[in-house]
Amino acid sequence: MLRWIGWLAVVGGGVIALSGGRTWVRFTVQDPVLGEGLRTASGYAASTALSAAGVLGLAAALTGLLTRRRLRMLAMVVLSVDALWALWLVAQVVRDPAGAASQGVSDELQATTTGTVAVSQASITLWVWLFAVGAVLVAIGAAWLAWRAGRPGVVTTAPADAPTPPDQQLPQTEVQRRANTAAWNDLSRGDDPTADS
């Protein structure tokens, strides 16, 4: 079962990508000129730092895919911390949806109205909770991948010049590989295999 925990990060990333741009907050604005109006704000509008968390998470995930060992471990630690930061941002929206809505849409409202705009009757949608679940999955999966990347691996390789039983014939590619390995071993010892004796 533990080998599937790493897939949590992938599933969580998909949930985050799906739910981040959806409607997080539904709210009513009281405009002195236009009167009462219903508005919505997406996750990225309700929490402006969420975009930065997304970019950081994507960079950490790509680094984890393209590197090995210590850099992968570091990238997964960054991804796990980034998911926790995203959870904190979600908690801010859940705690004060009206404040998140007014902060996220104030520029848009100021461009279309005059006077002071007040946000009231704000409520969050299911997309906020889906995003939070995705962030938890990413945090758990990335932490597990960081732990796995930090563990010393056991590497077992057969010696390149291991004797072959006489009744088995090696394929031509294996013969060439062993010859190349022997030539590299000679070079490592300071012997030039191309020099005429």
PDB file of C-alpha atoms in Angstrom:
ATOM      1  CA  MET A   1       0.000   0.000   0.000  1.00  0.00           C
ATOM      2  CA  LEU A   2       2.845   2.428   0.753  1.00  0.00           C
ATOM      3  CA  ARG A   3       4.046   2.333  -2.842  1.00  0.00           C
ATOM      4  CA  TRP A   4       0.812   3.995  -3.932  1.00  0.00           C
ATOM      5  CA  ILE A   5       1.200   6.930  -1.558  1.00  0.00           C
ATOM      6  CA  GLY A   6       3.378   8.705  -4.118  1.00  0.00           C
ATOM      7  CA  TRP A   7       0.417   8.740  -6.481  1.00  0.00           C
ATOM      8  CA  LEU A   8      -1.445  10.872  -3.947  1.00  0.00           C
ATOM      9  CA  ALA A   9       0.685  13.821  -5.021  1.00  0.00           C
ATOM     10  CA  VAL A  10      -0.334  13.269  -8.642  1.00  0.00           C
ATOM     11  CA  VAL A  11      -4.038  12.921  -7.820  1.00  0.00           C
ATOM     12  CA  GLY A  12      -3.866  15.921  -5.474  1.00  0.00           C
ATOM     13  CA  GLY A  13      -2.185  18.007  -8.157  1.00  0.00           C
ATOM     14  CA  GLY A  14      -4.992  17.172 -10.569  1.00  0.00           C
ATOM     15  CA  VAL A  15      -7.631  18.140  -7.999  1.00  0.00           C
ATOM     16  CA  ILE A  16      -5.811  21.419  -7.316  1.00  0.00           C
ATOM     17  CA  ALA A  17      -5.549  22.220 -11.025  1.00  0.00           C
ATOM     18  CA  LEU A  18      -9.258  21.491 -11.498  1.00  0.00           C
ATOM     19  CA  SER A  19     -10.587  23.379  -8.490  1.00  0.00           C
ATOM     20  CA  GLY A  20      -8.271  26.413  -8.233  1.00  0.00           C
ATOM     21  CA  GLY A  21      -9.879  28.362 -11.068  1.00  0.00           C
ATOM     22  CA  ARG A  22     -13.472  27.514 -10.142  1.00  0.00           C
ATOM     23  CA  THR A  23     -15.864  29.673  -8.127  1.00  0.00           C
ATOM     24  CA  TRP A  24     -14.800  29.683  -4.472  1.00  0.00           C
ATOM     25  CA  VAL A  25     -16.859  32.562  -3.098  1.00  0.00           C
ATOM     26  CA  ARG A  26     -20.357  33.775  -3.947  1.00  0.00           C
ATOM     27  CA  PHE A  27     -21.141  37.188  -2.519  1.00  0.00           C
ATOM     28  CA  THR A  28     -23.341  40.245  -2.778  1.00  0.00           C
ATOM     29  CA  VAL A  29     -21.964  43.730  -3.362  1.00  0.00           C
ATOM     30  CA  GLN A  30     -23.663  46.919  -2.223  1.00  0.00           C
ATOM     31  CA  ASP A  31     -22.811  49.572  -4.762  1.00  0.00           C
ATOM     32  CA  PRO A  32     -23.967  53.177  -4.131  1.00  0.00           C
ATOM     33  CA  VAL A  33     -24.732  53.662  -7.820  1.00  0.00           C
ATOM     34  CA  LEU A  34     -25.776  50.283  -9.181  1.00  0.00           C
ATOM     35  CA  GLY A  35     -27.326  48.903  -6.005  1.00  0.00           C
ATOM     36  CA  GLU A  36     -27.144  45.283  -4.918  1.00  0.00           C
ATOM     37  CA  GLY A  37     -25.482  42.768  -7.210  1.00  0.00           C
ATOM     38  CA  LEU A  38     -24.442  39.139  -7.079  1.00  0.00           C
ATOM     39  CA  ARG A  39     -20.809  38.324  -7.847  1.00  0.00           C
ATOM     40  CA  THR A  40     -18.445  35.338  -7.730  1.00  0.00           C
ATOM     41  CA  ALA A  41     -14.703  35.020  -7.188  1.00  0.00           C
ATOM     42  CA  SER A  42     -12.480  32.130  -8.260  1.00  0.00           C
ATOM     43  CA  GLY A  43      -9.811  30.687  -6.003  1.00  0.00           C
ATOM     44  CA  TYR A  44      -7.072  32.663  -7.675  1.00  0.00           C
ATOM     45  CA  ALA A  45      -9.101  35.892  -7.357  1.00  0.00           C
ATOM     46  CA  ALA A  46     -10.077  35.253  -3.731  1.00  0.00           C
ATOM     47  CA  SER A  47      -6.491  34.518  -2.694  1.00  0.00           C
ATOM     48  CA  THR A  48      -3.950  36.308  -4.843  1.00  0.00           C
ATOM     49  CA  ALA A  49      -1.005  34.404  -3.335  1.00  0.00           C
ATOM     50  CA  LEU A  50      -2.513  31.126  -4.536  1.00  0.00           C
ATOM     51  CA  SER A  51      -1.078  31.736  -8.008  1.00  0.00           C
ATOM     52  CA  ALA A  52       2.414  32.043  -6.538  1.00  0.00           C
ATOM     53  CA  ALA A  53       1.876  28.819  -4.589  1.00  0.00           C
ATOM     54  CA  GLY A  54       0.805  27.107  -7.805  1.00  0.00           C
ATOM     55  CA  VAL A  55       3.878  28.257  -9.719  1.00  0.00           C
ATOM     56  CA  LEU A  56       6.170  27.198  -6.884  1.00  0.00           C
ATOM     57  CA  GLY A  57       4.456  23.807  -6.669  1.00  0.00           C
ATOM     58  CA  LEU A  58       4.765  23.247 -10.409  1.00  0.00           C
ATOM     59  CA  ALA A  59       8.467  24.162 -10.352  1.00  0.00           C
ATOM     60  CA  ALA A  60       9.089  21.805  -7.424  1.00  0.00           C
ATOM     61  CA  ALA A  61       7.185  18.971  -9.119  1.00  0.00           C
ATOM     62  CA  LEU A  62       9.140  19.395 -12.368  1.00  0.00           C
ATOM     63  CA  THR A  63      12.417  19.527 -10.454  1.00  0.00           C
ATOM     64  CA  GLY A  64      11.452  16.324  -8.674  1.00  0.00           C
ATOM     65  CA  LEU A  65      10.729  14.611 -11.983  1.00  0.00           C
ATOM     66  CA  LEU A  66      13.904  15.744 -13.715  1.00  0.00           C
ATOM     67  CA  THR A  67      16.499  15.243 -10.973  1.00  0.00           C
ATOM     68  CA  ARG A  68      17.778  12.453  -8.760  1.00  0.00           C
ATOM     69  CA  ARG A  69      18.412  11.713  -5.086  1.00  0.00           C
ATOM     70  CA  ARG A  70      19.195  14.814  -3.052  1.00  0.00           C
ATOM     71  CA  LEU A  71      17.723  17.368  -5.428  1.00  0.00           C
ATOM     72  CA  ARG A  72      14.596  15.229  -5.766  1.00  0.00           C
ATOM     73  CA  MET A  73      14.351  15.004  -2.000  1.00  0.00           C
ATOM     74  CA  LEU A  74      14.734  18.784  -1.683  1.00  0.00           C
ATOM     75  CA  ALA A  75      12.141  19.388  -4.418  1.00  0.00           C
ATOM     76  CA  MET A  76       9.645  17.110  -2.675  1.00  0.00           C
ATOM     77  CA  VAL A  77      10.217  18.877   0.649  1.00  0.00           C
ATOM     78  CA  VAL A  78       9.561  22.216  -1.081  1.00  0.00           C
ATOM     79  CA  LEU A  79       6.432  20.768  -2.707  1.00  0.00           C
ATOM     80  CA  SER A  80       5.165  19.493   0.629  1.00  0.00           C
ATOM     81  CA  VAL A  81       5.754  22.855   2.335  1.00  0.00           C
ATOM     82  CA  ASP A  82       4.134  24.612  -0.634  1.00  0.00           C
ATOM     83  CA  ALA A  83       1.030  22.427  -0.237  1.00  0.00           C
ATOM     84  CA  LEU A  84       0.870  23.378   3.439  1.00  0.00           C
ATOM     85  CA  TRP A  85       1.141  27.047   2.455  1.00  0.00           C
ATOM     86  CA  ALA A  86      -1.761  26.550   0.014  1.00  0.00           C
ATOM     87  CA  LEU A  87      -3.772  24.997   2.858  1.00  0.00           C
ATOM     88  CA  TRP A  88      -3.086  28.072   4.982  1.00  0.00           C
ATOM     89  CA  LEU A  89      -4.292  30.294   2.132  1.00  0.00           C
ATOM     90  CA  VAL A  90      -7.464  28.205   1.861  1.00  0.00           C
ATOM     91  CA  ALA A  91      -8.018  28.579   5.602  1.00  0.00           C
ATOM     92  CA  GLN A  92      -7.858  32.368   5.206  1.00  0.00           C
ATOM     93  CA  VAL A  93     -10.602  32.261   2.582  1.00  0.00           C
ATOM     94  CA  VAL A  94     -12.760  29.922   4.691  1.00  0.00           C
ATOM     95  CA  ARG A  95     -12.287  32.094   7.790  1.00  0.00           C
ATOM     96  CA  ASP A  96     -13.243  35.347   6.066  1.00  0.00           C
ATOM     97  CA  PRO A  97     -14.909  34.824   2.669  1.00  0.00           C
ATOM     98  CA  ALA A  98     -16.187  38.419   2.525  1.00  0.00           C
ATOM     99  CA  GLY A  99     -12.700  39.816   3.099  1.00  0.00           C
ATOM    100  CA  ALA A 100     -11.218  37.447   0.514  1.00  0.00           C
ATOM    101  CA  ALA A 101     -13.890  38.430  -2.005  1.00  0.00           C
ATOM    102  CA  SER A 102     -13.428  42.159  -1.476  1.00  0.00           C
ATOM    103  CA  GLN A 103      -9.657  41.841  -1.755  1.00  0.00           C
ATOM    104  CA  GLY A 104      -9.834  39.696  -4.868  1.00  0.00           C
ATOM    105  CA  VAL A 105     -12.318  41.729  -6.864  1.00  0.00           C
ATOM    106  CA  SER A 106     -11.660  45.269  -5.637  1.00  0.00           C
ATOM    107  CA  ASP A 107      -9.732  46.220  -8.790  1.00  0.00           C
ATOM    108  CA  GLU A 108     -12.493  44.910 -11.022  1.00  0.00           C
ATOM    109  CA  LEU A 109     -15.184  46.708  -9.025  1.00  0.00           C
ATOM    110  CA  GLN A 110     -13.286  49.974  -8.915  1.00  0.00           C
ATOM    111  CA  ALA A 111     -12.987  49.884 -12.701  1.00  0.00           C
ATOM    112  CA  THR A 112     -16.755  49.571 -13.199  1.00  0.00           C
ATOM    113  CA  THR A 113     -18.283  51.601 -10.366  1.00  0.00           C
ATOM    114  CA  THR A 114     -17.876  54.825  -8.515  1.00  0.00           C
ATOM    115  CA  GLY A 115     -17.811  55.390  -4.795  1.00  0.00           C
ATOM    116  CA  THR A 116     -17.352  52.810  -2.074  1.00  0.00           C
ATOM    117  CA  VAL A 117     -18.221  49.171  -2.700  1.00  0.00           C
ATOM    118  CA  ALA A 118     -19.155  46.932   0.242  1.00  0.00           C
ATOM    119  CA  VAL A 119     -19.123  43.138   0.073  1.00  0.00           C
ATOM    120  CA  SER A 120     -21.759  41.319   2.115  1.00  0.00           C
ATOM    121  CA  GLN A 121     -23.368  37.896   2.438  1.00  0.00           C
ATOM    122  CA  ALA A 122     -20.353  35.943   1.239  1.00  0.00           C
ATOM    123  CA  SER A 123     -20.357  32.153   1.220  1.00  0.00           C
ATOM    124  CA  ILE A 124     -17.841  29.569   0.087  1.00  0.00           C
ATOM    125  CA  THR A 125     -18.515  26.763  -2.372  1.00  0.00           C
ATOM    126  CA  LEU A 126     -17.539  23.099  -2.542  1.00  0.00           C
ATOM    127  CA  TRP A 127     -14.540  23.913  -4.746  1.00  0.00           C
ATOM    128  CA  VAL A 128     -12.704  25.366  -1.734  1.00  0.00           C
ATOM    129  CA  TRP A 129     -12.967  22.053   0.100  1.00  0.00           C
ATOM    130  CA  LEU A 130     -11.906  20.055  -2.972  1.00  0.00           C
ATOM    131  CA  PHE A 131      -8.845  22.266  -3.294  1.00  0.00           C
ATOM    132  CA  ALA A 132      -8.051  21.682   0.395  1.00  0.00           C
ATOM    133  CA  VAL A 133      -8.323  17.909  -0.075  1.00  0.00           C
ATOM    134  CA  GLY A 134      -5.993  18.119  -3.086  1.00  0.00           C
ATOM    135  CA  ALA A 135      -3.466  20.143  -1.091  1.00  0.00           C
ATOM    136  CA  VAL A 136      -3.539  17.566   1.722  1.00  0.00           C
ATOM    137  CA  LEU A 137      -2.950  14.757  -0.798  1.00  0.00           C
ATOM    138  CA  VAL A 138      -0.027  16.652  -2.348  1.00  0.00           C
ATOM    139  CA  ALA A 139       1.499  17.356   1.079  1.00  0.00           C
ATOM    140  CA  ILE A 140       1.299  13.688   2.135  1.00  0.00           C
ATOM    141  CA  GLY A 141       2.482  12.315  -1.205  1.00  0.00           C
ATOM    142  CA  ALA A 142       5.366  14.782  -1.543  1.00  0.00           C
ATOM    143  CA  ALA A 143       6.497  14.176   2.048  1.00  0.00           C
ATOM    144  CA  TRP A 144       6.526  10.440   1.417  1.00  0.00           C
ATOM    145  CA  LEU A 145       8.461  10.869  -1.848  1.00  0.00           C
ATOM    146  CA  ALA A 146      10.976  13.085  -0.028  1.00  0.00           C
ATOM    147  CA  TRP A 147      11.417  10.394   2.616  1.00  0.00           C
ATOM    148  CA  ARG A 148      11.881   7.716  -0.072  1.00  0.00           C
ATOM    149  CA  ALA A 149      14.380   9.854  -1.999  1.00  0.00           C
ATOM    150  CA  GLY A 150      16.409  10.444   1.172  1.00  0.00           C
ATOM    151  CA  ARG A 151      16.767   6.751   1.998  1.00  0.00           C
ATOM    152  CA  PRO A 152      20.011   5.138   0.863  1.00  0.00           C
ATOM    153  CA  GLY A 153      19.348   2.764  -1.988  1.00  0.00           C
ATOM    154  CA  VAL A 154      20.831  -0.676  -2.275  1.00  0.00           C
ATOM    155  CA  VAL A 155      22.569  -1.046  -5.588  1.00  0.00           C
ATOM    156  CA  THR A 156      23.444  -4.543  -6.676  1.00  0.00           C
ATOM    157  CA  THR A 157      25.443  -4.927  -9.840  1.00  0.00           C
ATOM    158  CA  ALA A 158      27.212  -7.932 -11.151  1.00  0.00           C
ATOM    159  CA  PRO A 159      30.928  -7.579 -11.871  1.00  0.00           C
ATOM    160  CA  ALA A 160      31.580  -6.678 -15.471  1.00  0.00           C
ATOM    161  CA  ASP A 161      34.156  -9.404 -15.974  1.00  0.00           C
ATOM    162  CA  ALA A 162      32.220 -12.189 -14.243  1.00  0.00           C
ATOM    163  CA  PRO A 163      33.044 -15.562 -15.776  1.00  0.00           C
ATOM    164  CA  THR A 164      30.448 -17.057 -18.064  1.00  0.00           C
ATOM    165  CA  PRO A 165      29.765 -20.758 -17.984  1.00  0.00           C
ATOM    166  CA  PRO A 166      31.163 -22.390 -21.118  1.00  0.00           C
ATOM    167  CA  ASP A 167      27.807 -23.822 -22.190  1.00  0.00           C
ATOM    168  CA  GLN A 168      26.224 -20.350 -22.482  1.00  0.00           C
ATOM    169  CA  GLN A 169      27.031 -18.088 -25.408  1.00  0.00           C
ATOM    170  CA  LEU A 170      26.714 -14.374 -24.842  1.00  0.00           C
ATOM    171  CA  PRO A 171      24.846 -12.136 -27.261  1.00  0.00           C
ATOM    172  CA  GLN A 172      27.018  -9.818 -29.302  1.00  0.00           C
ATOM    173  CA  THR A 173      25.799  -6.751 -27.380  1.00  0.00           C
ATOM    174  CA  GLU A 174      26.871  -8.292 -24.051  1.00  0.00           C
ATOM    175  CA  VAL A 175      30.285  -9.187 -25.457  1.00  0.00           C
ATOM    176  CA  GLN A 176      30.711  -5.589 -26.678  1.00  0.00           C
ATOM    177  CA  ARG A 177      29.540  -4.178 -23.331  1.00  0.00           C
ATOM    178  CA  ARG A 178      32.068  -6.285 -21.433  1.00  0.00           C
ATOM    179  CA  ALA A 179      34.836  -5.265 -23.809  1.00  0.00           C
ATOM    180  CA  ASN A 180      33.973  -1.595 -23.334  1.00  0.00           C
ATOM    181  CA  THR A 181      33.892  -2.028 -19.542  1.00  0.00           C
ATOM    182  CA  ALA A 182      37.282  -3.740 -19.592  1.00  0.00           C
ATOM    183  CA  ALA A 183      38.698  -0.879 -21.694  1.00  0.00           C
ATOM    184  CA  TRP A 184      37.386   1.684 -19.190  1.00  0.00           C
ATOM    185  CA  ASN A 185      38.872  -0.311 -16.322  1.00  0.00           C
ATOM    186  CA  ASP A 186      42.226  -0.311 -18.114  1.00  0.00           C
ATOM    187  CA  LEU A 187      42.035   3.449 -18.559  1.00  0.00           C
ATOM    188  CA  SER A 188      41.187   3.860 -14.873  1.00  0.00           C
ATOM    189  CA  ARG A 189      44.368   1.999 -13.964  1.00  0.00           C
ATOM    190  CA  GLY A 190      46.410   4.164 -16.351  1.00  0.00           C
ATOM    191  CA  ASP A 191      46.776   1.569 -19.129  1.00  0.00           C
ATOM    192  CA  ASP A 192      46.016   2.777 -22.628  1.00  0.00           C
ATOM    193  CA  PRO A 193      44.203  -0.073 -24.403  1.00  0.00           C
ATOM    194  CA  THR A 194      44.870   1.537 -27.828  1.00  0.00           C
ATOM    195  CA  ALA A 195      48.642   1.756 -27.380  1.00  0.00           C
ATOM    196  CA  ASP A 196      50.745  -0.717 -29.388  1.00  0.00           C
ATOM    197  CA  SER A 197      52.717  -3.051 -27.150  1.00  0.00           C
TER     198      SER A 197
END
